[in-house]
Amino acid sequence: MKRQATDPRIAPDGLALEALDLRRIYKVGASEVAALRGVQLRIESGRFVALKGRSGSGKTTLLNCIGGLDRPTSGVVRVFGAEIARLNDRQLTRWRRERVGFIFQSFGLLPTISAYENVELALRIAGVGGRERHRRALACLDLVGLTKWIHHRPYEMSGGQQQRVGIARALANRPQLILADEPTGELDSGTAREILALFQHIVREEHVTMLLASHDPLVDGYVDEVLQMKDGQLV
Ligand code: ADP
Ligand code: MG
């Protein structure tokens, strides 16, 4: 189905992400580490894209600069047309909360509260009202196949189930963009395939754009496009 230009999630030119000459230099004592060295990137809306490359090639740094968790040293990042460097810290936090879903290698769940509460908390922080929070949390947990597990806590679940909770939480606020950093890094290959298939399903059905950083060769079979990073640049 072709999505309409009136869909507010789609920038007029259909670009979800754009990076122009993006650089990120870390200062470590007296020396400098150039983690990003002039990244040029264009990703169209609704695509599922993998960012591959060896450890230390700059994948996490790029994801963080795109998602507003880090600020680049120079260059431009546009996400759905918005230049995020122009936002002040408060605006950036709010933008991130409303527009971006993050998925992490180690899941990033609160261990002492249930799957349901982990998802519901993300909605609470975003200021969503009680009834809608309940409805949305259940819908997201259902989407990831955890309806029977909502009252379990992360430590009572398998790695794959915990990552499903992480995915439900990332989806809770209806983000336009999902950034996943090594999401299958702690999963066996069978479980990794299930999670990658779930991502594929979500990108199609929830109309999100997804950028996934990984060095897992399995990923290639599930994404629309593979981008290769080397020494802080896309090659
Ligand atoms: P990847 O995710 O591909 O493994 P990273 O983005 O984590 O790569 O790291 C890219 C480079 O930047 C590496 O050389 C790493 O050591 C360096 N780096 C990452 N984060 C920091 C930091 N907070 N301080 C200093 N150097 C960092
Ligand atoms: Mg990394």
Tab-separated table of C-alpha atoms and ligand atoms in Angstrom:
chain	number	residue	atom	x	y	z
A	1	MET	CA	0.000	0.000	0.000
A	2	LYS	CA	1.350	3.394	-0.974
A	3	ARG	CA	1.261	5.790	1.912
A	4	GLN	CA	-0.209	9.203	1.365
A	5	ALA	CA	1.835	12.393	1.387
A	6	THR	CA	-0.624	13.728	3.981
A	7	ASP	CA	0.665	11.205	6.525
A	8	PRO	CA	2.319	13.508	9.085
A	9	ARG	CA	4.983	10.881	9.692
A	10	ILE	CA	6.390	11.360	6.236
A	11	ALA	CA	8.560	14.338	5.342
A	12	PRO	CA	7.614	15.949	2.016
A	13	ASP	CA	10.618	14.429	0.235
A	14	GLY	CA	10.064	10.997	1.826
A	15	LEU	CA	13.405	11.066	3.634
A	16	ALA	CA	13.446	9.705	7.145
A	17	LEU	CA	17.114	10.313	7.906
A	18	GLU	CA	19.772	12.486	6.445
A	19	ALA	CA	23.308	13.045	7.694
A	20	LEU	CA	25.652	15.490	6.006
A	21	ASP	CA	29.379	15.398	6.747
A	22	LEU	CA	28.732	14.186	10.254
A	23	ARG	CA	31.711	14.195	12.603
A	24	ARG	CA	32.049	13.202	16.222
A	25	ILE	CA	35.342	13.639	17.974
A	26	TYR	CA	35.768	12.391	21.520
A	27	LYS	CA	38.363	14.104	23.656
A	28	VAL	CA	40.210	11.555	25.760
A	29	GLY	CA	42.661	13.354	28.010
A	30	ALA	CA	45.015	15.247	25.727
A	31	SER	CA	44.230	13.149	22.643
A	32	GLU	CA	41.219	12.908	20.335
A	33	VAL	CA	39.326	9.958	18.924
A	34	ALA	CA	37.476	10.605	15.662
A	35	ALA	CA	34.525	8.195	15.971
A	36	LEU	CA	32.637	9.660	12.986
A	37	ARG	CA	34.672	11.099	10.147
A	38	GLY	CA	32.322	12.713	7.679
A	39	VAL	CA	29.302	10.389	7.482
A	40	GLN	CA	26.892	10.944	4.587
A	41	LEU	CA	23.591	9.121	4.941
A	42	ARG	CA	20.137	9.110	3.355
A	43	ILE	CA	17.433	6.713	4.409
A	44	GLU	CA	13.952	6.795	2.979
A	45	SER	CA	10.868	6.612	5.110
A	46	GLY	CA	9.560	3.126	5.895
A	47	ARG	CA	12.839	1.315	5.262
A	48	PHE	CA	14.495	-1.333	7.419
A	49	VAL	CA	18.231	-0.639	7.225
A	50	ALA	CA	21.196	-2.389	8.807
A	51	LEU	CA	24.347	-0.583	9.821
A	52	LYS	CA	27.146	-3.124	9.764
A	53	GLY	CA	30.808	-2.875	10.588
A	54	ARG	CA	33.429	-4.107	12.993
A	55	SER	CA	33.516	-3.180	16.631
A	56	GLY	CA	34.796	0.390	16.970
A	57	SER	CA	33.740	1.451	13.454
A	58	GLY	CA	31.346	4.070	14.851
A	59	LYS	CA	27.927	2.389	14.681
A	60	THR	CA	26.818	3.236	18.213
A	61	THR	CA	28.101	6.790	17.926
A	62	LEU	CA	26.132	7.281	14.696
A	63	LEU	CA	22.956	5.840	16.195
A	64	ASN	CA	23.327	8.086	19.238
A	65	CYS	CA	23.846	11.204	17.109
A	66	ILE	CA	20.770	10.359	15.022
A	67	GLY	CA	18.604	9.630	18.046
A	68	GLY	CA	19.643	12.728	19.973
A	69	LEU	CA	21.428	10.840	22.753
A	70	ASP	CA	24.698	12.493	21.690
A	71	ARG	CA	25.541	15.680	19.835
A	72	PRO	CA	27.880	15.560	16.841
A	73	THR	CA	30.982	17.758	16.784
A	74	SER	CA	29.979	19.070	13.353
A	75	GLY	CA	27.712	18.284	10.441
A	76	VAL	CA	23.976	18.069	10.049
A	77	VAL	CA	21.424	15.444	11.114
A	78	ARG	CA	17.885	15.718	9.838
A	79	VAL	CA	15.225	13.333	11.064
A	80	PHE	CA	11.983	13.566	9.106
A	81	GLY	CA	13.113	16.986	7.958
A	82	ALA	CA	13.863	18.372	11.420
A	83	GLU	CA	17.402	19.474	12.125
A	84	ILE	CA	17.800	18.145	15.632
A	85	ALA	CA	20.933	20.162	16.533
A	86	ARG	CA	18.662	23.218	16.617
A	87	LEU	CA	16.724	21.829	19.545
A	88	ASN	CA	17.839	22.751	23.052
A	89	ASP	CA	18.328	19.972	25.584
A	90	ARG	CA	14.741	20.085	26.849
A	91	GLN	CA	13.280	20.098	23.363
A	92	LEU	CA	15.623	17.310	22.324
A	93	THR	CA	14.569	15.121	25.258
A	94	ARG	CA	10.938	15.665	24.406
A	95	TRP	CA	11.501	15.043	20.690
A	96	ARG	CA	13.335	11.817	21.476
A	97	ARG	CA	10.596	10.607	23.809
A	98	GLU	CA	7.868	11.248	21.269
A	99	ARG	CA	9.543	10.320	18.005
A	100	VAL	CA	12.271	7.740	18.622
A	101	GLY	CA	12.178	4.228	20.044
A	102	PHE	CA	15.442	2.733	21.279
A	103	ILE	CA	16.252	-0.965	21.521
A	104	PHE	CA	19.438	-2.128	23.226
A	105	GLN	CA	21.614	-5.215	23.274
A	106	SER	CA	21.083	-5.836	26.997
A	107	PHE	CA	17.370	-4.911	26.768
A	108	GLY	CA	17.574	-2.024	29.276
A	109	LEU	CA	14.535	-3.135	31.272
A	110	LEU	CA	13.870	-2.386	34.925
A	111	PRO	CA	14.329	-5.826	36.524
A	112	THR	CA	11.984	-5.535	39.496
A	113	ILE	CA	8.801	-4.503	37.683
A	114	SER	CA	6.661	-6.555	35.304
A	115	ALA	CA	6.751	-6.546	31.518
A	116	TYR	CA	3.507	-4.577	31.557
A	117	GLU	CA	4.905	-2.007	33.992
A	118	ASN	CA	8.082	-1.574	31.933
A	119	VAL	CA	6.020	-0.664	28.874
A	120	GLU	CA	3.501	1.384	30.819
A	121	LEU	CA	6.309	3.404	32.435
A	122	ALA	CA	7.459	4.684	29.044
A	123	LEU	CA	3.921	5.953	28.431
A	124	ARG	CA	3.693	7.460	31.908
A	125	ILE	CA	6.939	9.385	31.374
A	126	ALA	CA	5.540	10.708	28.092
A	127	GLY	CA	2.462	11.996	29.961
A	128	VAL	CA	-0.094	9.610	28.443
A	129	GLY	CA	-3.345	9.315	30.448
A	130	GLY	CA	-4.247	6.226	32.494
A	131	ARG	CA	-6.821	4.506	30.266
A	132	GLU	CA	-4.808	5.072	27.106
A	133	ARG	CA	-1.651	3.881	28.869
A	134	HIS	CA	-3.331	0.634	29.789
A	135	ARG	CA	-4.784	0.122	26.323
A	136	ARG	CA	-1.554	0.935	24.519
A	137	ALA	CA	0.700	-1.127	26.812
A	138	LEU	CA	-1.482	-4.203	26.270
A	139	ALA	CA	-1.618	-3.615	22.520
A	140	CYS	CA	2.186	-3.356	22.266
A	141	LEU	CA	2.767	-6.451	24.376
A	142	ASP	CA	0.236	-8.289	22.223
A	143	LEU	CA	2.035	-7.177	19.052
A	144	VAL	CA	5.279	-8.752	20.272
A	145	GLY	CA	3.509	-11.954	21.324
A	146	LEU	CA	3.736	-11.544	25.093
A	147	THR	CA	0.075	-11.412	26.078
A	148	LYS	CA	0.503	-14.371	28.422
A	149	TRP	CA	3.642	-12.932	29.987
A	150	ILE	CA	2.665	-9.406	30.908
A	151	HIS	CA	2.878	-9.998	34.668
A	152	HIS	CA	6.293	-11.626	34.561
A	153	ARG	CA	9.385	-9.704	35.531
A	154	PRO	CA	12.413	-9.555	33.239
A	155	TYR	CA	14.444	-11.990	35.345
A	156	GLU	CA	11.649	-14.549	34.980
A	157	MET	CA	11.862	-14.370	31.179
A	158	SER	CA	14.219	-15.671	28.486
A	159	GLY	CA	16.510	-13.295	26.591
A	160	GLY	CA	14.206	-13.378	23.580
A	161	GLN	CA	11.193	-12.553	25.729
A	162	GLN	CA	13.063	-9.710	27.409
A	163	GLN	CA	13.969	-8.282	24.032
A	164	ARG	CA	10.296	-8.517	23.067
A	165	VAL	CA	9.468	-6.389	26.115
A	166	GLY	CA	12.175	-3.950	24.982
A	167	ILE	CA	10.534	-3.802	21.555
A	168	ALA	CA	7.061	-3.262	23.039
A	169	ARG	CA	8.458	-0.432	25.147
A	170	ALA	CA	10.183	1.141	22.130
A	171	LEU	CA	6.873	1.075	20.225
A	172	ALA	CA	4.727	2.396	23.051
A	173	ASN	CA	4.837	6.066	22.109
A	174	ARG	CA	4.253	5.374	18.414
A	175	PRO	CA	7.714	6.485	17.287
A	176	GLN	CA	8.466	7.330	13.664
A	177	LEU	CA	11.960	5.990	14.003
A	178	ILE	CA	13.349	2.945	15.791
A	179	LEU	CA	17.060	2.672	16.510
A	180	ALA	CA	18.322	-0.735	17.605
A	181	ASP	CA	21.914	-1.182	18.771
A	182	GLU	CA	23.096	-4.818	18.514
A	183	PRO	CA	19.596	-6.076	19.427
A	184	THR	CA	20.463	-9.730	18.785
A	185	GLY	CA	23.892	-9.591	20.450
A	186	GLU	CA	22.821	-11.611	23.468
A	187	LEU	CA	20.481	-14.043	21.720
A	188	ASP	CA	21.057	-17.477	20.226
A	189	SER	CA	20.669	-17.671	16.448
A	190	GLY	CA	17.154	-19.169	16.509
A	191	THR	CA	15.901	-16.456	18.818
A	192	ALA	CA	17.781	-13.809	16.832
A	193	ARG	CA	15.894	-14.909	13.700
A	194	GLU	CA	12.565	-14.598	15.508
A	195	ILE	CA	13.411	-11.103	16.673
A	196	LEU	CA	14.594	-10.039	13.193
A	197	ALA	CA	11.387	-11.396	11.657
A	198	LEU	CA	9.426	-9.435	14.257
A	199	PHE	CA	11.300	-6.254	13.303
A	200	GLN	CA	10.454	-6.882	9.672
A	201	HIS	CA	6.793	-7.273	10.573
A	202	ILE	CA	6.821	-4.098	12.679
A	203	VAL	CA	8.455	-1.971	9.971
A	204	ARG	CA	5.744	-3.079	7.529
A	205	GLU	CA	2.736	-2.916	9.808
A	206	GLU	CA	3.519	0.007	12.107
A	207	HIS	CA	4.919	2.234	9.349
A	208	VAL	CA	8.159	2.989	11.115
A	209	THR	CA	11.668	3.443	9.784
A	210	MET	CA	14.250	1.271	11.461
A	211	LEU	CA	18.016	1.534	11.650
A	212	LEU	CA	19.696	-1.451	13.245
A	213	ALA	CA	23.398	-1.533	14.141
A	214	SER	CA	24.857	-5.023	14.230
A	215	HIS	CA	27.730	-7.218	13.215
A	216	ASP	CA	25.476	-10.299	13.147
A	217	PRO	CA	25.549	-11.836	9.617
A	218	LEU	CA	21.975	-13.095	10.113
A	219	VAL	CA	20.709	-9.533	9.840
A	220	ASP	CA	21.429	-9.281	6.106
A	221	GLY	CA	18.597	-11.640	5.249
A	222	TYR	CA	15.944	-9.509	6.911
A	223	VAL	CA	16.658	-5.877	6.043
A	224	ASP	CA	15.886	-3.816	2.927
A	225	GLU	CA	19.384	-2.382	2.770
A	226	VAL	CA	22.809	-2.902	4.320
A	227	LEU	CA	25.112	0.049	5.006
A	228	GLN	CA	28.715	-0.704	5.797
A	229	MET	CA	30.750	1.365	8.241
A	230	LYS	CA	34.520	1.448	8.417
A	231	ASP	CA	36.685	3.715	10.560
A	232	GLY	CA	33.964	6.275	11.155
A	233	GLN	CA	32.700	6.479	7.580
A	234	LEU	CA	30.070	4.761	5.435
A	235	VAL	CA	31.743	2.858	2.630
B	1	ADP	P1	30.829	0.518	17.353
B	1	ADP	O1	29.480	0.728	17.916
B	1	ADP	O2	30.847	0.328	15.868
B	1	ADP	O3	31.575	-0.576	18.057
B	1	ADP	P2	31.495	3.046	18.642
B	1	ADP	O4	30.640	4.086	18.060
B	1	ADP	O5	31.121	2.512	19.976
B	1	ADP	O6	31.699	1.862	17.579
B	1	ADP	O7	32.988	3.597	18.772
B	1	ADP	C1	33.659	4.270	17.708
B	1	ADP	C2	35.010	4.770	18.214
B	1	ADP	O8	34.815	5.795	19.168
B	1	ADP	C3	35.859	3.712	18.901
B	1	ADP	O9	37.203	3.973	18.598
B	1	ADP	C4	35.578	3.931	20.365
B	1	ADP	O10	36.665	3.537	21.135
B	1	ADP	C5	35.392	5.442	20.407
B	1	ADP	N1	34.465	5.877	21.476
B	1	ADP	C6	33.154	5.541	21.581
B	1	ADP	N2	32.594	6.138	22.644
B	1	ADP	C7	33.576	6.869	23.240
B	1	ADP	C8	33.620	7.714	24.386
B	1	ADP	N3	32.537	7.933	25.128
B	1	ADP	N4	34.802	8.306	24.681
B	1	ADP	C9	35.883	8.100	23.923
B	1	ADP	N5	35.918	7.312	22.833
B	1	ADP	C10	34.772	6.701	22.490
B	2	MG	MG	28.399	-0.382	19.258
